[in-house]
Short mmCIF file of C-alpha atoms in Angstrom, two decimals:
data_model
loop_
_atom_site.label_atom_id
_atom_site.label_comp_id
_atom_site.label_asym_id
_atom_site.label_seq_id
_atom_site.Cartn_x
_atom_site.Cartn_y
_atom_site.Cartn_z
CA MET A 1 -14.30 83.55 151.48
CA ASP A 2 -15.48 80.06 153.39
CA SER A 3 -19.25 80.54 153.18
CA THR A 4 -20.08 77.12 154.65
CA PRO A 5 -22.13 76.25 157.72
CA VAL A 6 -18.89 75.09 159.47
CA SER A 7 -17.64 78.77 159.04
CA ALA A 8 -21.10 80.04 160.28
CA SER A 9 -20.78 77.64 163.40
CA LEU A 10 -17.33 78.81 164.16
CA ALA A 11 -18.25 82.34 163.89
CA ALA A 12 -21.08 81.66 166.52
CA ALA A 13 -18.70 79.71 168.86
CA LEU A 14 -16.06 82.51 168.44
CA ALA A 15 -18.61 85.06 169.13
CA ALA A 16 -19.82 83.06 172.17
CA ALA A 17 -16.03 82.71 173.39
CA SER A 18 -15.60 86.59 173.09
CA PHE A 19 -18.50 87.26 175.10
CA LEU A 20 -17.61 84.49 178.05
CA LEU A 21 -13.84 84.66 177.83
CA PRO A 22 -13.07 88.16 178.74
CA PRO A 23 -14.14 88.00 182.50
CA LEU A 24 -12.14 84.90 182.72
CA LEU A 25 -8.94 86.55 181.46
CA ASP A 26 -9.37 89.44 183.48
CA GLY A 27 -9.45 86.82 186.69
CA VAL A 28 -6.28 85.34 185.24
CA GLU A 29 -4.82 88.94 184.98
CA ARG A 30 -5.65 89.36 188.86
CA LYS A 31 -4.12 85.96 189.56
CA ILE A 32 -0.99 86.98 187.55
CA ARG A 33 -0.84 90.42 189.50
CA ALA A 34 -1.24 88.48 192.92
CA ALA A 35 1.43 85.98 192.07
CA ILE A 36 3.82 88.70 191.34
CA HIS A 37 2.88 90.38 194.63
CA SER A 38 3.43 86.82 196.40
CA ARG A 39 -0.32 86.61 197.10
CA ILE A 40 -2.98 83.88 196.68
CA GLY A 41 -5.38 86.37 194.74
CA PRO A 42 -9.15 86.00 193.82
CA PRO A 43 -10.66 82.90 192.10
CA LEU A 44 -10.44 83.02 188.21
CA THR A 45 -14.39 83.33 188.07
CA GLN A 46 -14.08 86.68 190.54
CA THR A 47 -14.67 89.17 187.76
CA TRP A 48 -17.90 87.25 186.85
CA PHE A 49 -18.86 87.16 190.57
CA ASP A 50 -18.32 90.91 190.50
CA ILE A 51 -20.37 91.40 187.28
CA LEU A 52 -23.13 89.18 188.70
CA LYS A 53 -23.22 91.13 191.84
CA LEU A 54 -23.41 94.60 190.30
CA TRP A 55 -26.22 93.32 188.13
CA SER A 56 -28.34 92.25 191.14
CA LYS A 57 -27.78 95.78 192.73
CA GLU A 58 -29.63 98.97 192.91
CA ALA A 59 -29.01 101.48 190.03
CA LYS A 60 -28.71 104.78 191.52
CA LEU A 61 -28.16 107.54 189.07
CA PRO A 62 -28.05 111.22 190.01
CA ARG A 63 -30.42 113.83 188.59
CA GLY A 64 -29.21 115.02 185.36
CA ALA A 65 -27.04 111.98 184.39
CA GLU A 66 -29.64 110.02 182.47
CA LEU A 67 -27.64 110.62 179.34
CA ALA A 68 -24.47 109.01 180.80
CA GLY A 69 -26.61 106.00 181.61
CA LEU A 70 -27.76 105.82 177.99
CA THR A 71 -24.35 106.08 176.54
CA VAL A 72 -23.13 103.09 178.92
CA LEU A 73 -25.98 100.99 177.27
CA ILE A 74 -25.06 102.28 173.64
CA GLY A 75 -21.30 101.21 174.58
CA LEU A 76 -22.34 97.79 175.69
CA SER A 77 -24.34 97.37 172.29
CA ILE A 78 -21.35 98.47 170.49
CA ALA A 79 -19.10 96.15 172.32
CA LEU A 80 -20.99 93.14 171.72
CA ALA A 81 -21.52 94.07 167.93
CA LEU A 82 -17.74 94.58 167.63
CA ALA A 83 -16.97 91.17 169.16
CA ALA A 84 -19.37 89.29 167.22
CA THR A 85 -18.46 91.28 164.01
CA LEU A 86 -14.82 90.43 164.57
CA SER A 87 -15.69 86.86 164.97
CA THR A 88 -17.41 86.43 161.88
CA PHE A 89 -15.03 88.22 159.56
CA ALA A 90 -12.34 85.90 161.03
CA ALA A 91 -14.46 82.70 160.78
CA PHE A 92 -15.54 83.58 157.05
CA GLY A 93 -11.94 84.87 156.04
CA LEU A 94 -13.16 88.33 155.56
CA VAL A 95 -9.62 90.14 156.31
CA GLY A 96 -9.45 92.55 153.45
CA VAL A 97 -9.15 96.53 153.93
CA GLY A 98 -12.93 97.19 154.02
CA PRO A 99 -13.59 94.51 156.88
CA VAL A 100 -10.74 95.77 159.03
CA VAL A 101 -11.74 99.48 158.32
CA ALA A 102 -15.13 98.33 159.40
CA VAL A 103 -13.63 97.00 162.67
CA MET A 104 -11.67 99.98 163.36
CA VAL A 105 -14.31 102.44 163.07
CA MET A 106 -16.37 100.34 165.72
CA VAL A 107 -13.29 100.33 168.10
CA PHE A 108 -13.12 104.18 167.60
CA ALA A 109 -16.80 104.22 168.14
CA LEU A 110 -16.62 102.45 171.53
CA HIS A 111 -13.62 104.60 172.67
CA SER A 112 -15.80 108.06 171.72
CA ILE A 113 -18.81 106.50 173.62
CA SER A 114 -16.75 105.82 176.57
CA MET A 115 -15.23 109.23 176.81
CA ALA A 116 -19.01 110.55 176.29
CA THR A 117 -19.97 108.93 179.42
CA GLY A 118 -18.01 111.04 181.59
CA CYS A 119 -18.61 114.19 179.85
CA ALA A 120 -22.43 113.61 180.17
CA SER A 121 -22.48 112.96 183.71
CA SER A 122 -23.81 115.46 186.17
CA ASN A 123 -20.83 114.86 188.60
CA PRO A 124 -18.06 117.32 187.76
CA PHE A 125 -15.58 114.82 188.98
CA ALA A 126 -16.64 112.42 186.33
CA THR A 127 -16.06 115.14 183.56
CA ILE A 128 -12.55 115.88 185.03
CA GLY A 129 -11.84 112.03 185.13
CA SER A 130 -13.07 111.95 181.34
CA PHE A 131 -10.29 114.59 180.51
CA ARG A 132 -7.51 111.81 181.11
CA ARG A 133 -9.39 109.17 179.05
CA VAL A 134 -10.00 111.95 176.18
CA PHE A 135 -6.21 112.88 176.42
CA LEU A 136 -4.83 109.30 176.18
CA ASN A 137 -7.49 108.33 173.30
CA VAL A 138 -6.36 111.41 171.27
CA VAL A 139 -2.78 110.60 171.55
CA ASN A 140 -2.97 106.84 171.21
CA GLU A 141 -5.60 106.41 168.50
CA VAL A 142 -3.28 108.12 166.23
CA GLY A 143 -0.79 105.31 166.63
CA LEU A 144 -3.47 102.42 166.33
CA ALA A 145 -4.91 103.83 163.27
CA LEU A 146 -1.34 104.49 161.78
CA SER A 147 -0.12 100.78 162.82
CA VAL A 148 -3.20 99.27 161.12
CA ALA A 149 -2.76 101.18 158.20
CA LEU A 150 0.87 100.20 157.71
CA ALA A 151 0.08 96.60 158.40
CA LEU A 152 -2.49 96.54 155.88
CA VAL A 153 0.05 98.23 153.28
CA SER A 154 2.57 95.74 154.10
CA ARG A 155 0.37 92.71 152.89
CA TRP A 156 0.98 93.90 149.52
CA PHE A 157 5.02 93.45 149.81
CA ILE A 158 4.43 89.73 151.01
CA PRO A 159 5.97 87.24 150.45
CA SER A 160 9.25 89.35 149.73
CA TRP A 161 11.49 89.68 152.72
CA LYS A 162 10.74 93.36 152.66
CA GLY A 163 6.84 92.68 153.22
CA TRP A 164 7.53 90.38 156.28
CA ALA A 165 9.88 92.93 157.71
CA LEU A 166 7.35 95.87 157.26
CA LEU A 167 4.67 93.61 158.67
CA GLY A 168 6.70 92.84 161.75
CA ILE A 169 7.48 96.60 162.39
CA SER A 170 3.86 97.76 161.69
CA THR A 171 2.38 94.65 164.10
CA GLY A 172 5.09 95.76 166.90
CA MET A 173 3.72 99.12 166.83
CA MET A 174 0.10 97.90 166.73
CA LEU A 175 0.99 95.76 169.97
CA VAL A 176 2.05 99.01 171.78
CA ALA A 177 -0.82 100.96 170.56
CA CYS A 178 -3.43 97.93 171.50
CA PHE A 179 -1.57 97.86 175.00
CA CYS A 180 -2.11 101.49 175.72
CA ALA A 181 -5.78 101.65 174.20
CA SER A 182 -6.61 98.51 176.62
CA GLY A 183 -6.36 100.99 179.96
CA ARG A 184 -3.82 99.32 181.48
CA LEU A 185 -0.86 100.50 183.54
CA PRO A 186 1.03 102.96 182.65
CA TYR A 187 -1.89 104.46 181.45
CA ASP A 188 -4.64 102.90 182.97
CA ILE A 189 -8.05 104.22 183.45
CA HIS A 190 -10.11 102.06 185.79
CA GLU A 191 -7.50 101.49 188.34
CA ALA A 192 -6.38 104.82 188.55
CA GLU A 193 -9.88 106.04 189.52
CA PRO A 194 -10.23 104.80 193.27
CA GLU A 195 -6.97 106.86 194.00
CA LEU A 196 -7.95 110.04 191.90
CA ALA A 197 -11.32 109.94 193.35
CA SER A 198 -12.59 110.91 189.87
CA GLY A 199 -13.33 109.06 186.77
CA THR A 200 -15.89 108.72 184.07
CA VAL A 201 -17.73 105.64 186.13
CA ILE A 202 -17.81 107.51 189.52
CA GLU A 203 -21.64 108.23 189.24
CA LEU A 204 -22.49 104.67 188.11
CA SER A 205 -23.98 101.87 190.13
CA GLY A 206 -25.46 98.32 190.03
CA PRO A 207 -26.33 97.22 186.61
CA LEU A 208 -25.09 100.40 184.70
CA LEU A 209 -21.46 99.57 186.38
CA ALA A 210 -21.99 96.18 185.39
CA ALA A 211 -22.44 96.95 181.73
CA GLU A 212 -19.65 99.32 181.76
CA LEU A 213 -17.11 96.99 183.30
CA TYR A 214 -18.32 94.00 180.98
CA SER A 215 -17.98 96.41 177.65
CA HIS A 216 -14.62 97.43 178.83
CA LEU A 217 -13.46 93.79 179.22
CA ILE A 218 -14.85 93.03 175.77
CA GLU A 219 -13.10 96.14 174.49
CA ARG A 220 -9.81 94.59 175.96
CA TRP A 221 -10.59 91.32 174.29
CA VAL A 222 -10.91 92.80 170.76
CA LEU A 223 -7.68 94.82 171.32
CA ALA A 224 -5.82 91.78 172.29
CA ALA A 225 -7.42 89.87 169.06
CA LEU A 226 -6.84 92.66 166.71
CA PRO A 227 -3.36 92.06 166.02
CA PHE A 228 -3.92 88.55 165.14
CA TYR A 229 -6.81 89.45 162.88
CA VAL A 230 -4.96 92.08 160.91
CA SER A 231 -1.48 90.53 160.53
CA LEU A 232 -1.88 86.90 161.19
CA ALA A 233 -5.47 85.62 159.99
CA PRO A 234 -5.09 86.77 156.39
CA PHE A 235 -2.12 83.92 156.01
CA LEU A 236 -3.97 81.17 157.41
CA PRO A 237 -5.87 79.05 154.97
CA SER A 238 -8.90 77.48 157.12
CA ALA A 239 -11.65 78.91 159.19
CA TRP A 240 -10.48 76.63 162.00
CA ALA A 241 -7.14 78.18 162.10
CA ARG A 242 -8.21 81.63 162.20
CA CYS A 243 -10.75 81.20 164.95
CA LEU A 244 -8.10 79.02 167.00
CA ALA A 245 -5.37 81.73 166.34
CA LEU A 246 -7.89 84.57 167.50
CA VAL A 247 -8.90 82.73 170.69
CA LEU A 248 -5.16 81.47 171.54
CA GLY A 249 -3.65 84.65 170.28
CA SER A 250 -5.79 86.84 172.44
CA SER A 251 -5.59 84.89 175.48
CA GLY A 252 -1.87 84.56 175.17
CA LEU A 253 -1.55 88.52 174.44
CA TRP A 254 -3.85 89.36 177.40
CA THR A 255 -1.70 87.35 179.57
CA LEU A 256 1.53 89.30 178.27
CA PHE A 257 -0.29 92.51 178.70
CA ALA A 258 -1.16 91.50 182.31
CA VAL A 259 2.74 90.74 183.10
CA THR A 260 3.69 93.99 181.53
CA SER A 261 1.12 95.99 183.34
CA ALA A 262 1.89 94.42 186.69
CA THR A 263 5.49 95.31 186.40
CA LEU A 264 4.87 98.91 185.42
CA GLY A 265 4.39 102.07 187.49
CA ARG A 266 1.74 104.61 186.82
CA SER A 267 2.65 107.25 184.63
CA ARG A 268 1.24 110.95 184.14
CA ALA A 269 -1.25 111.06 181.28
CA ASP A 270 0.55 114.38 179.94
CA LEU A 271 3.80 112.29 179.33
CA ALA A 272 1.85 109.89 177.00
CA LEU A 273 2.12 112.45 174.36
CA ARG A 274 6.01 112.28 174.55
CA SER A 275 6.85 108.47 175.05
CA LEU A 276 4.20 107.16 172.86
CA GLY A 277 4.89 109.77 170.22
CA ALA A 278 8.54 108.92 170.43
CA ILE A 279 7.61 105.26 169.82
CA TYR A 280 5.27 105.73 167.09
CA THR A 281 7.47 107.99 165.16
CA ALA A 282 10.43 105.86 165.69
CA SER A 283 8.29 102.80 164.31
CA THR A 284 7.13 104.76 161.35
CA ILE A 285 10.65 105.92 160.28
CA ALA A 286 12.13 102.43 160.44
CA TRP A 287 8.96 101.26 158.39
CA VAL A 288 9.50 103.88 155.79
CA GLY A 289 13.29 103.12 155.97
CA VAL A 290 12.75 99.38 155.25
CA TRP A 291 10.30 100.24 152.49
CA LEU A 292 13.08 102.41 150.74
CA ALA A 293 15.87 99.87 151.26
CA MET B 1 -36.32 102.03 188.51
CA ARG B 2 -36.21 98.27 188.70
CA SER B 3 -36.91 96.75 191.93
CA VAL B 4 -34.12 95.06 193.72
CA ASP B 5 -34.34 91.48 195.13
CA LEU B 6 -32.13 92.08 198.34
CA ARG B 7 -31.94 88.47 199.27
CA LYS B 8 -30.32 87.42 195.97
CA ALA B 9 -28.14 90.38 196.00
CA LEU B 10 -26.83 89.66 199.57
CA GLU B 11 -26.24 85.97 198.44
CA ARG B 12 -24.02 87.40 195.42
CA ILE B 13 -22.13 89.82 197.77
CA LYS B 14 -20.84 87.12 199.63
CA ARG B 15 -18.48 86.43 196.64
CA SER B 16 -17.82 89.97 195.74
CA ILE B 17 -17.51 92.48 198.59
CA TRP B 18 -16.63 96.08 197.41
CA VAL B 19 -15.85 98.13 200.50
CA PHE B 20 -15.90 101.92 200.60
CA HIS B 21 -13.58 103.57 203.31
CA LEU B 22 -15.38 106.16 205.30
CA ASN B 23 -13.82 108.29 207.75
CA THR B 24 -16.28 110.28 210.17
CA GLY B 25 -13.65 111.99 212.39
CA SER B 26 -11.61 109.22 213.60
CA CYS B 27 -7.95 109.73 215.02
CA ASN B 28 -6.83 107.60 211.96
CA GLY B 29 -5.49 104.48 214.34
CA CYS B 30 -8.42 102.39 212.81
CA ASP B 31 -7.92 103.75 209.20
CA ILE B 32 -4.42 102.64 209.40
CA GLU B 33 -5.52 99.26 210.41
CA ILE B 34 -8.05 99.21 207.56
CA LEU B 35 -5.10 100.05 205.32
CA ASP B 36 -3.18 97.43 206.89
CA ALA B 37 -5.86 94.92 206.23
CA LEU B 38 -6.12 95.87 202.47
CA THR B 39 -2.23 95.33 201.98
CA PRO B 40 -0.95 92.22 199.97
CA TYR B 41 0.20 90.68 203.68
CA PHE B 42 -3.51 89.93 204.43
CA ASP B 43 -4.50 89.32 200.95
CA VAL B 44 -8.27 90.09 201.22
CA GLU B 45 -8.80 89.99 197.27
CA ARG B 46 -8.80 86.14 197.75
CA PHE B 47 -12.07 86.65 199.74
CA GLY B 48 -13.47 88.95 196.56
CA ILE B 49 -12.73 92.21 198.78
CA LYS B 50 -11.87 95.18 196.90
CA LEU B 51 -11.32 98.91 197.90
CA VAL B 52 -13.43 101.14 195.70
CA GLY B 53 -13.31 105.08 195.41
CA SER B 54 -16.81 105.80 195.05
CA PRO B 55 -19.91 104.97 197.57
CA ARG B 56 -21.76 104.37 194.57
CA HIS B 57 -19.82 101.27 193.96
CA ALA B 58 -19.71 100.09 197.39
CA ASP B 59 -21.55 96.96 198.92
CA VAL B 60 -19.97 97.70 202.55
CA ALA B 61 -18.91 101.01 204.00
CA LEU B 62 -15.94 100.90 206.48
CA LEU B 63 -17.06 103.42 208.97
CA THR B 64 -14.67 104.53 211.50
CA GLY B 65 -14.72 107.54 213.97
CA PRO B 66 -17.09 108.73 216.39
CA ILE B 67 -19.14 110.66 213.68
CA THR B 68 -18.45 114.59 214.38
CA LEU B 69 -21.45 116.88 213.86
CA ARG B 70 -19.51 118.73 211.17
CA ALA B 71 -19.06 115.43 209.12
CA LEU B 72 -22.54 114.27 209.86
CA PRO B 73 -24.13 115.86 206.50
CA LYS B 74 -21.49 114.09 204.51
CA VAL B 75 -21.67 110.87 206.11
CA VAL B 76 -25.56 110.83 205.66
CA ARG B 77 -24.94 111.51 201.93
CA ALA B 78 -22.21 108.86 201.51
CA LEU B 79 -24.41 106.34 202.94
CA GLU B 80 -27.42 107.62 200.84
CA ALA B 81 -25.09 107.31 197.72
CA MET B 82 -24.67 103.62 198.03
CA PRO B 83 -27.04 101.31 196.17
CA ARG B 84 -28.97 98.77 198.18
CA PRO B 85 -28.30 96.42 199.63
CA ARG B 86 -26.07 98.63 201.57
CA LEU B 87 -24.14 97.08 204.55
CA VAL B 88 -21.75 99.05 207.33
CA LEU B 89 -18.95 97.90 209.34
CA ALA B 90 -18.74 100.14 212.12
CA ILE B 91 -14.72 99.82 213.14
CA GLY B 92 -13.05 100.71 216.53
CA ALA B 93 -14.43 101.78 219.52
CA CYS B 94 -15.57 105.21 218.62
CA ALA B 95 -17.69 104.01 215.74
CA VAL B 96 -19.18 101.37 218.04
CA GLY B 97 -20.34 103.67 220.64
CA GLY B 98 -18.45 106.79 220.70
CA GLY B 99 -15.40 105.45 222.60
CA ILE B 100 -14.19 108.14 225.12
CA TRP B 101 -15.94 110.63 223.29
CA PHE B 102 -19.42 109.14 223.79
CA ASP B 103 -20.82 112.17 225.65
CA SER B 104 -19.00 114.96 223.76
CA TYR B 105 -21.03 117.75 222.53
CA THR B 106 -19.17 117.84 218.99
CA LEU B 107 -20.02 114.41 218.12
CA LEU B 108 -23.06 112.04 217.53
CA GLY B 109 -21.27 109.48 219.56
CA GLY B 110 -21.23 106.00 217.46
CA PHE B 111 -22.91 104.17 214.59
CA PRO B 112 -25.98 103.32 216.68
CA ARG B 113 -26.88 107.08 216.96
CA LEU B 114 -26.25 107.42 213.52
CA LEU B 115 -28.89 104.88 212.63
CA ARG B 116 -31.45 106.67 214.16
CA VAL B 117 -30.45 109.63 212.10
CA LEU B 118 -30.67 107.61 209.02
CA LYS B 119 -34.03 106.10 209.99
CA SER B 120 -35.36 109.57 210.47
CA ALA B 121 -34.10 110.42 206.70
CA GLY B 122 -35.57 107.36 205.29
CA ILE B 123 -32.31 105.67 204.64
CA GLU B 124 -32.36 101.90 205.14
CA ILE B 125 -29.32 99.97 206.31
CA ASP B 126 -29.46 96.44 205.40
CA GLY B 127 -26.84 95.08 207.78
CA VAL B 128 -24.45 96.45 210.50
CA VAL B 129 -21.61 94.72 212.52
CA TYR B 130 -19.71 96.24 215.26
CA VAL B 131 -15.91 95.77 215.52
CA PRO B 132 -14.62 96.98 218.39
CA GLY B 133 -11.10 97.81 219.53
CA CYS B 134 -8.88 100.83 219.77
CA PRO B 135 -7.72 100.41 217.16
CA ALA B 136 -9.38 97.31 215.72
CA ARG B 137 -6.98 94.83 214.28
CA PRO B 138 -6.68 93.82 210.80
CA GLU B 139 -7.75 90.30 211.48
CA ALA B 140 -10.82 91.60 213.43
CA ILE B 141 -11.95 93.86 210.44
CA ILE B 142 -11.74 90.74 208.10
CA TYR B 143 -13.53 88.77 210.52
CA GLY B 144 -16.24 91.48 210.90
CA VAL B 145 -16.71 91.33 207.10
CA CYS B 146 -17.24 87.69 206.99
CA VAL B 147 -19.76 87.92 210.10
CA LEU B 148 -21.49 90.54 208.27
CA LEU B 149 -22.15 88.51 205.18
CA GLY B 150 -22.78 85.35 207.18
CA VAL B 151 -19.60 83.75 205.79
CA VAL B 152 -18.80 82.72 209.32
CA LYS B 153 -20.78 82.96 212.71
CA PRO B 154 -20.01 85.44 215.26
CA LYS B 155 -17.86 84.11 218.24
CA VAL B 156 -19.40 86.46 220.88
CA SER B 157 -22.99 87.29 221.91
CA ARG B 158 -23.81 91.16 221.33
CA ARG B 159 -24.46 93.43 224.34
CA ALA B 160 -25.51 96.93 223.81
CA VAL B 161 -25.16 99.62 226.50
CA GLU B 162 -27.18 102.96 225.93
CA ALA B 163 -24.82 106.00 226.78
CA PRO B 164 -26.75 108.75 228.74
CA ILE B 165 -26.95 111.27 225.92
CA GLN B 166 -29.56 112.79 223.71
CA LEU B 167 -29.99 114.63 220.42
CA GLU B 168 -31.29 117.87 220.37
CA VAL B 169 -32.16 120.29 217.18
CA THR B 170 -31.01 124.32 217.82
CA GLN B 171 -33.15 126.91 216.88
CA ALA B 172 -30.34 127.42 213.87
CA GLY B 173 -31.54 123.90 212.71
CA GLU B 174 -28.07 122.30 213.73
CA VAL B 175 -28.04 118.60 215.41
CA ARG B 176 -26.28 118.99 218.87
CA SER B 177 -25.72 115.96 221.23
CA VAL B 178 -26.39 116.92 224.75
CA PRO B 179 -25.34 114.95 227.94
CA MET B 180 -27.74 113.73 230.09
CA HIS B 181 -26.65 114.20 233.78
CA ARG B 182 -28.45 112.30 236.34
CA GLU B 183 -28.21 111.69 239.76
CA GLY B 184 -26.57 108.10 240.69
CA GLY B 185 -24.43 108.02 237.66
CA ALA B 186 -24.85 106.98 234.30
CA ASP B 187 -28.27 105.52 233.05
CA THR B 188 -27.13 102.07 231.51
CA ARG B 189 -29.28 99.63 230.02
CA THR B 190 -28.37 96.28 228.77
#
């Protein structure tokens, strides 16, 4: 553990980056999607403009949906705490089983509170929309938890070839799980809502919608940084290297996720059980096969 | 509920315009043009314009059609659901003044008459721009959004004509539009 002022400064800088970068990375994602469509697309700062605009608008909440508004604020608090915690752990070299489990608990808490937002709304369409999110989370959380657990176990076998192979398989599985958990195509959440005319955020407006959008973007950043934190950070000796790996790695992975989602079509949520189940089962069998070899 | 600084919010909307498509009984001609304006060919996202599926998320309502009396309660509710500042772009001849249906008994006949209904219901509209045409062209719709937000200045002056029609409430409580037949033709005021 590097308990130096340098680590503390790096933790603060990384936390600030994790608060400021996600909307800009979303701007990059929108630019990439526009480039694939042969369009100019919005400016890189467009998502920041959207958030600031929503923040200055009126907040209209229907009667009986006060609890949904509260869950949004709790979700934003958890998202900010999660990004700050991940930054601190990475800067101070806290990459053992305990810190990773703590981060995963916060990720699952964030997912649960976003599911609760739709269920707590007085609008039945918001409840219907939250079913899609609940189903995808139930299917994908198993793969996410399993991949992180396998990556932690794989570290014990390093530096043998078996350890690196096991870590590679579990990291690949984690990439798929993080991609699906980020709510992008083919199992998107927010983008699907305008077409389905239902979704967890259908009744949110103004600052509450800004809070929901911002916490979702921070969640995406955490999910893009998670594979680097779990699989790469333990092998980097200095705080500088770990922080740099997290910032550059998460930005690169966000871009890769953006290209992947822009080239994929939307899939039915019920098909996620079959396709994701097949990927996670095959990966686990491969991991066990290498372990037994 | 916190108070809203409308001027500040309107300044910020100029860079981030979320639109909601509101069909009030249109023939779908203008609606197809709206969809055309939202395609990658016109790329309105470069101006920060984005289509949203809920009036709660919207800044601008893209209103088409002459507002049928059947649709009127839903239209009022949708506009009321929009957070302030709420803006309206009345698209097409029907939305501008009822078009060829201006004196039909089944219609309100254009957005100016809806404005009166909204005012009586205490619903404030913070800005309206009329985009004429049958149907309105996609370029005109994009231009109308820019005029609405003050990004560009309008090229033409506004001329309003009052159609000879009045609203009345029946004993059953329904709103009806009643043509006003006068000797010497229509009563037009500019």
